Every structure is written in structure tokens, then in C-alpha cells.
PDB file of C-alpha atoms and ligand atoms in Angstrom:
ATOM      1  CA  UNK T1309     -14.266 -23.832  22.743  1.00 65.00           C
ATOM      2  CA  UNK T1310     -15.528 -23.295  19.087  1.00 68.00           C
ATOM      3  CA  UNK T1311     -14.195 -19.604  18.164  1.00 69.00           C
ATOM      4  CA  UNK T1312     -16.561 -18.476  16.083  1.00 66.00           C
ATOM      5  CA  UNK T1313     -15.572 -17.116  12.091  1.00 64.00           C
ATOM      6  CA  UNK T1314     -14.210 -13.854  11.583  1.00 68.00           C
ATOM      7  CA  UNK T1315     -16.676 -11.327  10.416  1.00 84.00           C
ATOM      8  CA  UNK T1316     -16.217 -10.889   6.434  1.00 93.00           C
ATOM      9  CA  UNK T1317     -17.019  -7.285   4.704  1.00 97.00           C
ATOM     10  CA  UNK T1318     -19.909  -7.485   2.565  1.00 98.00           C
ATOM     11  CA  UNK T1319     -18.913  -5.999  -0.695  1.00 98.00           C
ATOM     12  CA  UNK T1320     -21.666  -5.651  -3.263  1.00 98.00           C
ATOM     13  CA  UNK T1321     -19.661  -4.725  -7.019  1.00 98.00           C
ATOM     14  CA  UNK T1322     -21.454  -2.633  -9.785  1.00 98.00           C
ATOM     15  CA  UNK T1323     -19.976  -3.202 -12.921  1.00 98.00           C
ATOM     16  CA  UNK T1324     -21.016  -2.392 -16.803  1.00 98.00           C
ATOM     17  CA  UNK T1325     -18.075  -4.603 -18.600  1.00 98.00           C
ATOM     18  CA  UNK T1326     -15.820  -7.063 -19.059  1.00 97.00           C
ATOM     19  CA  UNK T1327     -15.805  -7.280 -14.957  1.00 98.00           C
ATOM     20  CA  UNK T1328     -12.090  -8.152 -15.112  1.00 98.00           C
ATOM     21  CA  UNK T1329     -11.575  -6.091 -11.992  1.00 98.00           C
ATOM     22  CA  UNK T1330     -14.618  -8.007 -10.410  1.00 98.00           C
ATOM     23  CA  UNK T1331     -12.173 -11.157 -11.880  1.00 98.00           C
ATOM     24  CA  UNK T1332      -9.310 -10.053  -9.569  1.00 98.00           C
ATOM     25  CA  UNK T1333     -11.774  -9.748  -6.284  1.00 98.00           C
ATOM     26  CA  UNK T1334     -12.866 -13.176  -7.054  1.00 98.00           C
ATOM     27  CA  UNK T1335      -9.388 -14.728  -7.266  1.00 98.00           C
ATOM     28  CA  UNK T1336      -8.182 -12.249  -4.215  1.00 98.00           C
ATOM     29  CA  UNK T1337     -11.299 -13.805  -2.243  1.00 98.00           C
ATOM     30  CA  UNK T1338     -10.501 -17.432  -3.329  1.00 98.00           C
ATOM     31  CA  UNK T1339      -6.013 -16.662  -2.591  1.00 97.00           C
ATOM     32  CA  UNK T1340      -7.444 -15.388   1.221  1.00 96.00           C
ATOM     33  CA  UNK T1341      -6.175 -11.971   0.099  1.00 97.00           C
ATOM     34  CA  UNK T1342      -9.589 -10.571   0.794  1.00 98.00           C
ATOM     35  CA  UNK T1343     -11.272 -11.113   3.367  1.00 97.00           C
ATOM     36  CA  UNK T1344     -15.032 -10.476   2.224  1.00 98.00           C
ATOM     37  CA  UNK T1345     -17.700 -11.767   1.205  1.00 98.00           C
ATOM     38  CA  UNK T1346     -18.998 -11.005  -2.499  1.00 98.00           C
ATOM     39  CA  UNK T1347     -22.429 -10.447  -1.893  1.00 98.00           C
ATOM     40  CA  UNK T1348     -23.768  -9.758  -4.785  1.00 98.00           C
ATOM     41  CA  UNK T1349     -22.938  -7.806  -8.571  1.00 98.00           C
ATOM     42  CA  UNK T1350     -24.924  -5.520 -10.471  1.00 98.00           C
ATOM     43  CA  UNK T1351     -24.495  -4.448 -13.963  1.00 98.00           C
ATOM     44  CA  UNK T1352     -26.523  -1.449 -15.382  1.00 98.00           C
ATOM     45  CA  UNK T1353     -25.763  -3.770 -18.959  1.00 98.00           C
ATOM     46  CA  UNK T1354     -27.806  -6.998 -19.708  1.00 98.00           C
ATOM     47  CA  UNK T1355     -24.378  -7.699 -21.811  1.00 98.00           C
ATOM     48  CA  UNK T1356     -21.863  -7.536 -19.403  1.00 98.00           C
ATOM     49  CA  UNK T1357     -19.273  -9.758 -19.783  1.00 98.00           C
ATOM     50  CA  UNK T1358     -18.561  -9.590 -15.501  1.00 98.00           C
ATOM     51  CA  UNK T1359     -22.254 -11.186 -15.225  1.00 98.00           C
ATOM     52  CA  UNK T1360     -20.813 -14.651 -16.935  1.00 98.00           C
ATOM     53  CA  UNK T1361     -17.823 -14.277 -14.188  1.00 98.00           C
ATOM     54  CA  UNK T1362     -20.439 -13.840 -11.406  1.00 98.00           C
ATOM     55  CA  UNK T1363     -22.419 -16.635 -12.675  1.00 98.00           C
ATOM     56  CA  UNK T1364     -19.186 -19.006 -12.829  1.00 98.00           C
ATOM     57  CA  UNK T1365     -18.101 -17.838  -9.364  1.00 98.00           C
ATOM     58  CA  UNK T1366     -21.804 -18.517  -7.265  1.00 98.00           C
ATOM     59  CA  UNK T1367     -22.100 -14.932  -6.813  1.00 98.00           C
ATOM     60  CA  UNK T1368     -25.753 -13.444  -7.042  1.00 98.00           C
ATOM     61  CA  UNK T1369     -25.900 -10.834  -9.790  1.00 98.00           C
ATOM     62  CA  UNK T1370     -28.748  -8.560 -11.027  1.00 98.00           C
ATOM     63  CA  UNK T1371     -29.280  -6.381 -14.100  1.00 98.00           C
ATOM     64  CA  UNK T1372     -30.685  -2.815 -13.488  1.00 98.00           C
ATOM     65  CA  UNK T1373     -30.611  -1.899 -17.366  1.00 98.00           C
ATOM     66  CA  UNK T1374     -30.479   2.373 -17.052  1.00 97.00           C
ATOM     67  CA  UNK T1375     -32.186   2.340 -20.509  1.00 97.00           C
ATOM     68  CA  UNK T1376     -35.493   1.562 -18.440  1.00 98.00           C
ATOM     69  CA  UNK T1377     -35.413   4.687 -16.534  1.00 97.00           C
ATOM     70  CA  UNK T1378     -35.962   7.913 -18.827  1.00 95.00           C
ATOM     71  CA  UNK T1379     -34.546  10.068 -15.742  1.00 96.00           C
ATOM     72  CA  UNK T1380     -31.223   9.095 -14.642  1.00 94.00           C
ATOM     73  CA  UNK T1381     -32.427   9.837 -10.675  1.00 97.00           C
ATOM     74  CA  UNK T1382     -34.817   7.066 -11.029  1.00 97.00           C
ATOM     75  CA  UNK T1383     -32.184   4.074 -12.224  1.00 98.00           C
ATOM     76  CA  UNK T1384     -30.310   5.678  -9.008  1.00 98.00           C
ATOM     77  CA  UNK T1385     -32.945   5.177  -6.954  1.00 98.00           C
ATOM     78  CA  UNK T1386     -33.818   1.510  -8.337  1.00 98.00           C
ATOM     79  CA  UNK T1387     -30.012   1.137  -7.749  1.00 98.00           C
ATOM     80  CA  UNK T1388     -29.592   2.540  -4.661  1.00 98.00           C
ATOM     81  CA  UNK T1389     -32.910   0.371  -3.413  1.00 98.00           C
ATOM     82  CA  UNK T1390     -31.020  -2.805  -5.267  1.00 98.00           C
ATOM     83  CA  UNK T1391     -27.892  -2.662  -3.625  1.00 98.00           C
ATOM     84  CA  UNK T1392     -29.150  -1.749   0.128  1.00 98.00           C
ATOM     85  CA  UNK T1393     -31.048  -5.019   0.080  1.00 98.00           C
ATOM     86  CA  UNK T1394     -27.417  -6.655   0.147  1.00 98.00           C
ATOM     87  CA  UNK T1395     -26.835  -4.678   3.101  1.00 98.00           C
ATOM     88  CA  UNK T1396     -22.956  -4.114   1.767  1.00 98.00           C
ATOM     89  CA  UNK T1397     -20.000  -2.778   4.455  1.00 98.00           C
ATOM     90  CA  UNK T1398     -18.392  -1.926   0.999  1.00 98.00           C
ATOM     91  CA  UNK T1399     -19.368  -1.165  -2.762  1.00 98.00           C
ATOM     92  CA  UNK T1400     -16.952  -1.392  -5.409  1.00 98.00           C
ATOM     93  CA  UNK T1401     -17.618   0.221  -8.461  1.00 98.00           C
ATOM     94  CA  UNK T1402     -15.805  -2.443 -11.100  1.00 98.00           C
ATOM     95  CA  UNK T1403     -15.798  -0.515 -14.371  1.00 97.00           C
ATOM     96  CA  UNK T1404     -18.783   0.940 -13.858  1.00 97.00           C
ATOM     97  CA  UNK T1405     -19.975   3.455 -16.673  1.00 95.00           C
ATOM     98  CA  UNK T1406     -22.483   5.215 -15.138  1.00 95.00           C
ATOM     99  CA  UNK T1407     -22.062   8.952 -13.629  1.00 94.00           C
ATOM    100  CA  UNK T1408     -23.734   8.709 -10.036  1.00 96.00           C
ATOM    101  CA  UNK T1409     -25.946  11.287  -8.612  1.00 96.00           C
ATOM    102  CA  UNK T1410     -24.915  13.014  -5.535  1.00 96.00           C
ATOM    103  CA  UNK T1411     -28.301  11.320  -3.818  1.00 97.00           C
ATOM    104  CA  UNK T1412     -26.821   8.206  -4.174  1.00 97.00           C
ATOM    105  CA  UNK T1413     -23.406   8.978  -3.554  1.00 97.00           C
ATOM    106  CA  UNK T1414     -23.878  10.120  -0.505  1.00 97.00           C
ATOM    107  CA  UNK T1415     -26.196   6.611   0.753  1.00 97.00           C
ATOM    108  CA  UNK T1416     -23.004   4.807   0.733  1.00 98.00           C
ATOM    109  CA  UNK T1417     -20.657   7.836   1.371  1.00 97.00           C
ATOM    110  CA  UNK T1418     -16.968   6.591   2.832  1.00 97.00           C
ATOM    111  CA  UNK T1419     -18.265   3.303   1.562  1.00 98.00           C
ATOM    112  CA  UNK T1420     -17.903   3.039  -1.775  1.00 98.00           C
ATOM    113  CA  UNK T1421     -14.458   3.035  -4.219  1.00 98.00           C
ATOM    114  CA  UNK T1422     -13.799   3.181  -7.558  1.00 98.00           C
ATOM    115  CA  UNK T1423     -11.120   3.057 -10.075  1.00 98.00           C
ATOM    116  CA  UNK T1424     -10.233   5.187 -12.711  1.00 97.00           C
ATOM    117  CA  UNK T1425      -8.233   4.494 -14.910  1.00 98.00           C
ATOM    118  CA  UNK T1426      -4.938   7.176 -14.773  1.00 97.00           C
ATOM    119  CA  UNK T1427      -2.901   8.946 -12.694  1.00 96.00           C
ATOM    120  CA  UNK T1428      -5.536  10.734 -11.239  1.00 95.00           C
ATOM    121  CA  UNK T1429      -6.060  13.987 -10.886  1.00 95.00           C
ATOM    122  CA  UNK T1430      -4.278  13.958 -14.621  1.00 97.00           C
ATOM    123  CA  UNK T1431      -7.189  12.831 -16.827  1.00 98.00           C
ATOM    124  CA  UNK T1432     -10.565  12.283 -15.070  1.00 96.00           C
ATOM    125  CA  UNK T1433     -13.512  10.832 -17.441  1.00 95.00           C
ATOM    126  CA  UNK T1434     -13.276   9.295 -20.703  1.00 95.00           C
ATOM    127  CA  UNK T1435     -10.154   8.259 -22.990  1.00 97.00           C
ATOM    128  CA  UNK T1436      -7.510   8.517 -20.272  1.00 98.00           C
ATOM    129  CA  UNK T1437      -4.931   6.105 -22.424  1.00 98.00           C
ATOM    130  CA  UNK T1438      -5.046   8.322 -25.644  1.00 98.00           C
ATOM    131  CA  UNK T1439      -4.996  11.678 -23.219  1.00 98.00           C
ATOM    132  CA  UNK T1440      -1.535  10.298 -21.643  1.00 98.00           C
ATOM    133  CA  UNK T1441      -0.431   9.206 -25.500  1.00 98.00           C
ATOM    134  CA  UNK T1442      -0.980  12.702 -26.415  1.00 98.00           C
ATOM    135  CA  UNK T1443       0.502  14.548 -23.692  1.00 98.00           C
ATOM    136  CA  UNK T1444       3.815  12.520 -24.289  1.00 97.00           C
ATOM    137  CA  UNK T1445       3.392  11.358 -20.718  1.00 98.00           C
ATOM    138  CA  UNK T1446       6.044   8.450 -20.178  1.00 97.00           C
ATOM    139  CA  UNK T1447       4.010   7.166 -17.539  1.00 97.00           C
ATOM    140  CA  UNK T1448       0.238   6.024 -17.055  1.00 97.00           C
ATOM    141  CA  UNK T1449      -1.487   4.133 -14.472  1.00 97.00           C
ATOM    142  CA  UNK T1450      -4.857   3.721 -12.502  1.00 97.00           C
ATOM    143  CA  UNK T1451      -6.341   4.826  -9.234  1.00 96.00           C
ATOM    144  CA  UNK T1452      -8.136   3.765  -6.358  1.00 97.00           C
ATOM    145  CA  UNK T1453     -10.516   6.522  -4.699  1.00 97.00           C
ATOM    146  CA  UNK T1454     -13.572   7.216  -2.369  1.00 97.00           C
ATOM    147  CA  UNK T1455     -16.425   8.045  -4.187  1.00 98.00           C
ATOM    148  CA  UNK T1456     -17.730  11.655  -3.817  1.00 97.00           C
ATOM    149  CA  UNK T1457     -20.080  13.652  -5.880  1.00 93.00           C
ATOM    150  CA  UNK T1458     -17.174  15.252  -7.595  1.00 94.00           C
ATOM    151  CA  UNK T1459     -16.317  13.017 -10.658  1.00 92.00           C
ATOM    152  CA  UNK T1460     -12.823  11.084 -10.461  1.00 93.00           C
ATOM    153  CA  UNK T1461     -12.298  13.408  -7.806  1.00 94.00           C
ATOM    154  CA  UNK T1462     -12.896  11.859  -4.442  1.00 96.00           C
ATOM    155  CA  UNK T1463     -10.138  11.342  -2.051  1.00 96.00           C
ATOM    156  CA  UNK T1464      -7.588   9.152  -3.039  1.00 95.00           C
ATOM    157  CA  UNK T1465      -6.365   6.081  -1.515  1.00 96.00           C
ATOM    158  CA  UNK T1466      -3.886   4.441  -3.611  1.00 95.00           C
ATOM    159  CA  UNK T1467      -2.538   4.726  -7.456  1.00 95.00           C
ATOM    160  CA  UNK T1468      -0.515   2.185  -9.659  1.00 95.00           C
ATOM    161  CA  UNK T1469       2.165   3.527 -12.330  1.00 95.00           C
ATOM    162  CA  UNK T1470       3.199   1.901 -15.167  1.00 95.00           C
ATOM    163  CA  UNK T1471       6.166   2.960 -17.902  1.00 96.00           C
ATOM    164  CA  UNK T1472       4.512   4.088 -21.571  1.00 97.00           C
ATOM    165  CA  UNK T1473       7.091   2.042 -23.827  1.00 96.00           C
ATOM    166  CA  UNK T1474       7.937   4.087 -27.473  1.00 95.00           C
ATOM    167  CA  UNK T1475       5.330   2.865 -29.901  1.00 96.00           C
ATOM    168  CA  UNK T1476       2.679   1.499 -27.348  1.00 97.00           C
ATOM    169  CA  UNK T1477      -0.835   2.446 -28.640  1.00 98.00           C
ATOM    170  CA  UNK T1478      -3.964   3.113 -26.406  1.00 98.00           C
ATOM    171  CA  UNK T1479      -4.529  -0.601 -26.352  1.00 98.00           C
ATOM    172  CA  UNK T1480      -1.206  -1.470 -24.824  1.00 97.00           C
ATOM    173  CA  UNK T1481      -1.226   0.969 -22.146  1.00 98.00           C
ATOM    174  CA  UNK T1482      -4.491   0.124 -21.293  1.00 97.00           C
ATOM    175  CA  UNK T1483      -3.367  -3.230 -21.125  1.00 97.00           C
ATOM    176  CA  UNK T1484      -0.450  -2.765 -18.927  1.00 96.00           C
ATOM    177  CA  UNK T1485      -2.822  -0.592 -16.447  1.00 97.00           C
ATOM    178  CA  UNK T1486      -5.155  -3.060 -16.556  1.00 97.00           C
ATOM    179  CA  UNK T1487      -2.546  -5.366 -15.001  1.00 96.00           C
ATOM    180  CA  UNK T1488      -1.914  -2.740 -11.922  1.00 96.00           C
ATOM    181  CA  UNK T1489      -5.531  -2.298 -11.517  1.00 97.00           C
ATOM    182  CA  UNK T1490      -5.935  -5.600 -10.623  1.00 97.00           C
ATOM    183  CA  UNK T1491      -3.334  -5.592  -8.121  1.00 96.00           C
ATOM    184  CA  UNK T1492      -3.941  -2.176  -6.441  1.00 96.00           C
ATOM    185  CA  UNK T1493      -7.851  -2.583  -5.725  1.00 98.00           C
ATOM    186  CA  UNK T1494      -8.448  -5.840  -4.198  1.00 98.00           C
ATOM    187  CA  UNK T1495      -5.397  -5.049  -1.899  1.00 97.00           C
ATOM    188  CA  UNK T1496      -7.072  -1.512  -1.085  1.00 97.00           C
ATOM    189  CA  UNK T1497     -10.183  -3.061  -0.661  1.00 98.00           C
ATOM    190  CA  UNK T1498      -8.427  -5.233   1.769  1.00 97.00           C
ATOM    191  CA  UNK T1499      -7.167  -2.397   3.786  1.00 96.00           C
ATOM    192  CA  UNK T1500     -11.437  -1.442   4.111  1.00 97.00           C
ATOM    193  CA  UNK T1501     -12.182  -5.280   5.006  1.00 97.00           C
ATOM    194  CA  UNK T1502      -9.220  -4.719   7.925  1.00 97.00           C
ATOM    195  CA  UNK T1503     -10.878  -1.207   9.229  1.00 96.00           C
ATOM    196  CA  UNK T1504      -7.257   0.795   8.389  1.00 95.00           C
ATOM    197  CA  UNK T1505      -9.328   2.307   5.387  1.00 96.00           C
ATOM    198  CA  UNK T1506     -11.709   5.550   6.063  1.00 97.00           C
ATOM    199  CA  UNK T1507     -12.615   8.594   4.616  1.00 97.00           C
ATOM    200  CA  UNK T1508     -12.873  11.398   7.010  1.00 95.00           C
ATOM    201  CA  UNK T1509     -13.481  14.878   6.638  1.00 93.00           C
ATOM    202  CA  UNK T1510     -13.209  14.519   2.590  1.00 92.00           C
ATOM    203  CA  UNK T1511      -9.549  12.897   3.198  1.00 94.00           C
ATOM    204  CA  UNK T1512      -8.412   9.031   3.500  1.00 95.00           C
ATOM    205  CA  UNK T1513      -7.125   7.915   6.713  1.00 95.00           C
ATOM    206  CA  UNK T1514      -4.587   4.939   6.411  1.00 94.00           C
ATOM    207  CA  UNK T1515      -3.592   3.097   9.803  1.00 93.00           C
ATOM    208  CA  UNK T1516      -4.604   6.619  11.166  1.00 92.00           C
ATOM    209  CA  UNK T1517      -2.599   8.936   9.138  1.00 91.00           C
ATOM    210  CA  UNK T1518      -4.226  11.454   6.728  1.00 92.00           C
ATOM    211  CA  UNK T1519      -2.570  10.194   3.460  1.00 89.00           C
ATOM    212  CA  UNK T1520      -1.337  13.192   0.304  1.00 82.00           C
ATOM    213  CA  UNK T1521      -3.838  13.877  -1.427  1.00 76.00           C
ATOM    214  CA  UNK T1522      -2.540  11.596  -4.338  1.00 71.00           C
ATOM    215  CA  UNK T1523      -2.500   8.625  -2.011  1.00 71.00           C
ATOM    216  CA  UNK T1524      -0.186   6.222  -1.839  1.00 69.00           C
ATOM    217  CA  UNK T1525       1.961   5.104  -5.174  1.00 70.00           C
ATOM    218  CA  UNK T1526       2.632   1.654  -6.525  1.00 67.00           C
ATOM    219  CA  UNK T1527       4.978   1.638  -9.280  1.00 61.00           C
ATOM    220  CA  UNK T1528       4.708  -1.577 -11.472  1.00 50.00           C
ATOM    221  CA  UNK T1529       7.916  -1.530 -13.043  1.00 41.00           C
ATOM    222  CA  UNK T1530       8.814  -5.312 -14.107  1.00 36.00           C
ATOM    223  CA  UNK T1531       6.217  -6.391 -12.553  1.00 35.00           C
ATOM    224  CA  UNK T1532       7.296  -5.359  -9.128  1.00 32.00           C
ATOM    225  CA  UNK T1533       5.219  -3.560  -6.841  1.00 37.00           C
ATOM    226  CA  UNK T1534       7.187  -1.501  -3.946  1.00 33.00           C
TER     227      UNK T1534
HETATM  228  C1  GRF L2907     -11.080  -0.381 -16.223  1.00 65.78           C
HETATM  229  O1  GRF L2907      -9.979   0.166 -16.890  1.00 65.78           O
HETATM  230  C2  GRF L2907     -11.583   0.592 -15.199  1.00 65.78           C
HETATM  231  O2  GRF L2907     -10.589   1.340 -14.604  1.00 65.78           O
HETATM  232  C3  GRF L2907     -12.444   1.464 -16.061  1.00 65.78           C
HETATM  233  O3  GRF L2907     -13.089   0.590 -16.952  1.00 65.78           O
HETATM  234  C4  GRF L2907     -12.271  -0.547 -17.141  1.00 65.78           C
HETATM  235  C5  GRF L2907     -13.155  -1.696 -16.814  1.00 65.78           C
HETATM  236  O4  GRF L2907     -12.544  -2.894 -16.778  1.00 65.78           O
HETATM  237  N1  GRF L2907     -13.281   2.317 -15.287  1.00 65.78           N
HETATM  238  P1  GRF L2907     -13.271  -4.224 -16.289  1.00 65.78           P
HETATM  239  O5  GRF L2907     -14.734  -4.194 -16.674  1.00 65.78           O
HETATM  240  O6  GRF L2907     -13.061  -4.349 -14.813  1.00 65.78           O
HETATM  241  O7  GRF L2907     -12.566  -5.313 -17.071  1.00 65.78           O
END
């Protein structure tokens, strides 16, 4: 008897960047450490450098440029209308630069993740790197959270630490968190694609426990994850 294949998450990625994050889905994907499909990837930038990856990989991508829209409702509504026709299980928002409203955070509420980069709830919005730098913090990091109207501040499911070395400038801590980023959201995504992932009553439920509300911690020290 043929079995048929196992059902893969649709994941539809927004990005505005470099898409390096969308980079480390794609190789995840291709190393069977994600089990989904990559439906499709919209930038809200013509200029993207993630649209090149898409391209390379045979993933559909679209630009929704925001500069079209004088009201910032409408590009979410052309959004919103762009990525339902992908009918995703998941959205990932890859370094995407755009402040959401609530209308269309709550179309894909539990559904959609994003990752900031810091220790969150230390540092939501812009600049987190030089914020850390000036706090003396000896440690930064990124993480991975539900997305909820309340910016950076959605229920979080799992953050990555990394050691600020004397002398390191914004550039090599963003570096360094880069690194963890790429590790810590294709693997959370994972734990979505596996149904142990949910958001429930504005918390995260992992394998059925209601997790801190930091999450779960990763520290990268040496490249080591624990
Ligand atoms: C990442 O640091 C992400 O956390 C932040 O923007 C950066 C984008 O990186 N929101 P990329 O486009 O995935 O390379």
C-alpha cells in the first residue's frame, strides 16, 4: 500500500531585507529540519536582497511596495489579501520592517511569528545592538514570538543569548545574534510544523505546558546550543 506524504505546513515569509533568516528556512527545509513547504515570500521592498534568495531557491515571491499605499491600512489590506491567497498554516515575518495593524494581526492571529532582535522584553523596536552596548549589558540575543497587536510584545516562544565580548561594536553583536537567529527560528518554526506550538489565551503552549513568559532560552556560547 502507497502511504501517502506527510502533510507539510504552508509557511508564507514577509521579509523587507537581506532575507538571511528566510536563508536559514531554506537550508532548514532542504537539511529535513523543517518540515514545510515555502509557499511563497513577500517583501514590502522592490530591493530586497531575500527576493534574489527566493528566486534562487524556486520559491514564488511578490513585491507589495508600502510606498503605493498613502494609508498604511490599505498596504495591510493588499497584504493581508496577498498572503491569504497562499492559504499559509504559518507566516513568518523574516526581518520584516513594517509595523502591522491590529486588523491584520489578528487574520493570522496564533499564526504568525516574528523575530526581534534582543532579549526581549529588554529593547523592543529599533537599534536593539547599540541599546544593549549602552546599557553595558554583557549579553544580547534575539527572540522568537507570536505576533500580537502589541509591538515586540506578543507571547514568547523561544530566545537565543549570546556573550557581548569587550570592544564588540553594534556590528559585531549584531553579527553574533544574527548567527542564533538563524538557529532558534527555523527550529521554533518546526515545533508549529509538528502541532507542539500554540498560542492560547495570549500565552505559548509547548508540548502542552504554558511556557514563562520569556520562553524558553538558548544560550549560544561557543557555538553550543543547550
Ligand atoms: C534581523 O536581525 C531580524 O531580527 C530583524 O531584522 C534583521 C533582518 O535580517 N528584525 P534578515 O533580513 O533576515 O537578514
Amino acid at each position: 500500500m502507497i502511504e501517502d506524504p506527510p502533510i507539510k505546513t504552508r509557511i508564507v515569509v514577509l521579509i523587507s531585507g537581506s532575507g538571511s533568516n528566510l536563508q536559514a528556512f531554506i537550508d532548514a527545509r532542504d537539511d529535513h529540519q523543517l518540515n514545510a513547504e515555502l509557499v511563497a515570500v513577500i517583501s514590502n521592498r522592490p530591493e530586497a536582497g531575500g527576493l534574489a534568495r527566493a528566486a534562487h531557491a524556486g520559491i514564488i515571491s511578490r513585491v507589495i511596495d508600502h510606498r503605493d499605499y498613502p494609508e498604511r491600512i490599505e498596504f495591510d489590506r493588499a497584504l493581508a489579501t496577498a498572503v491569504a491567497e497562499y492559504a499559509p498554516d504559518l507566516v513568518i515575518l523574516a526581518g520584516f520592517m513594517r509595523i502591522l495593524s491590529s486588523e491584520f494581526v489578528d487574520q493570522f492571529s496564533g499564526r504568525m511569528l516574528n523575530i526581534h532582535p534582543s532579549l526581549l522584553p529588554k529593547y523592543p523596536g529599533l537599534n536593539t545592538h547599540q541599546r544593549a552596548l549602552d546599557a553595558g549589558d554583557t549579553e544580547a540575543g534575539a527572540t522568537v514570538h507570536f505576533v500580537t497587536s502589541k509591538l515586540d510584545g506578543g507571547p514568547q516562544i523561544v530566545s537565543g543569548a549570546v556573550a557581548i565580548a569587550n570592544g564588540d561594536n553594534a556590528d559585531d553583536v549584531a553579527a553574533k545574534v544574527l548567527d542564533i537567529e538563524h538557529l532558534i527560528y527555523p527550529m521554533a518554526a518546526q515545533w508549529y510544523c509538528e502541532t507542539r506550538l500554540s498560542m492560547q489565551d495570549g500565552a505559548t503552549l509547548l508540548d502542552g505546558e504554558v511556557l514563562p513568559t520569556t520562553g524558553q532560552t538558548i544560550k549560544l556560547a561557543g557555538k553550543t546550543a543547550k
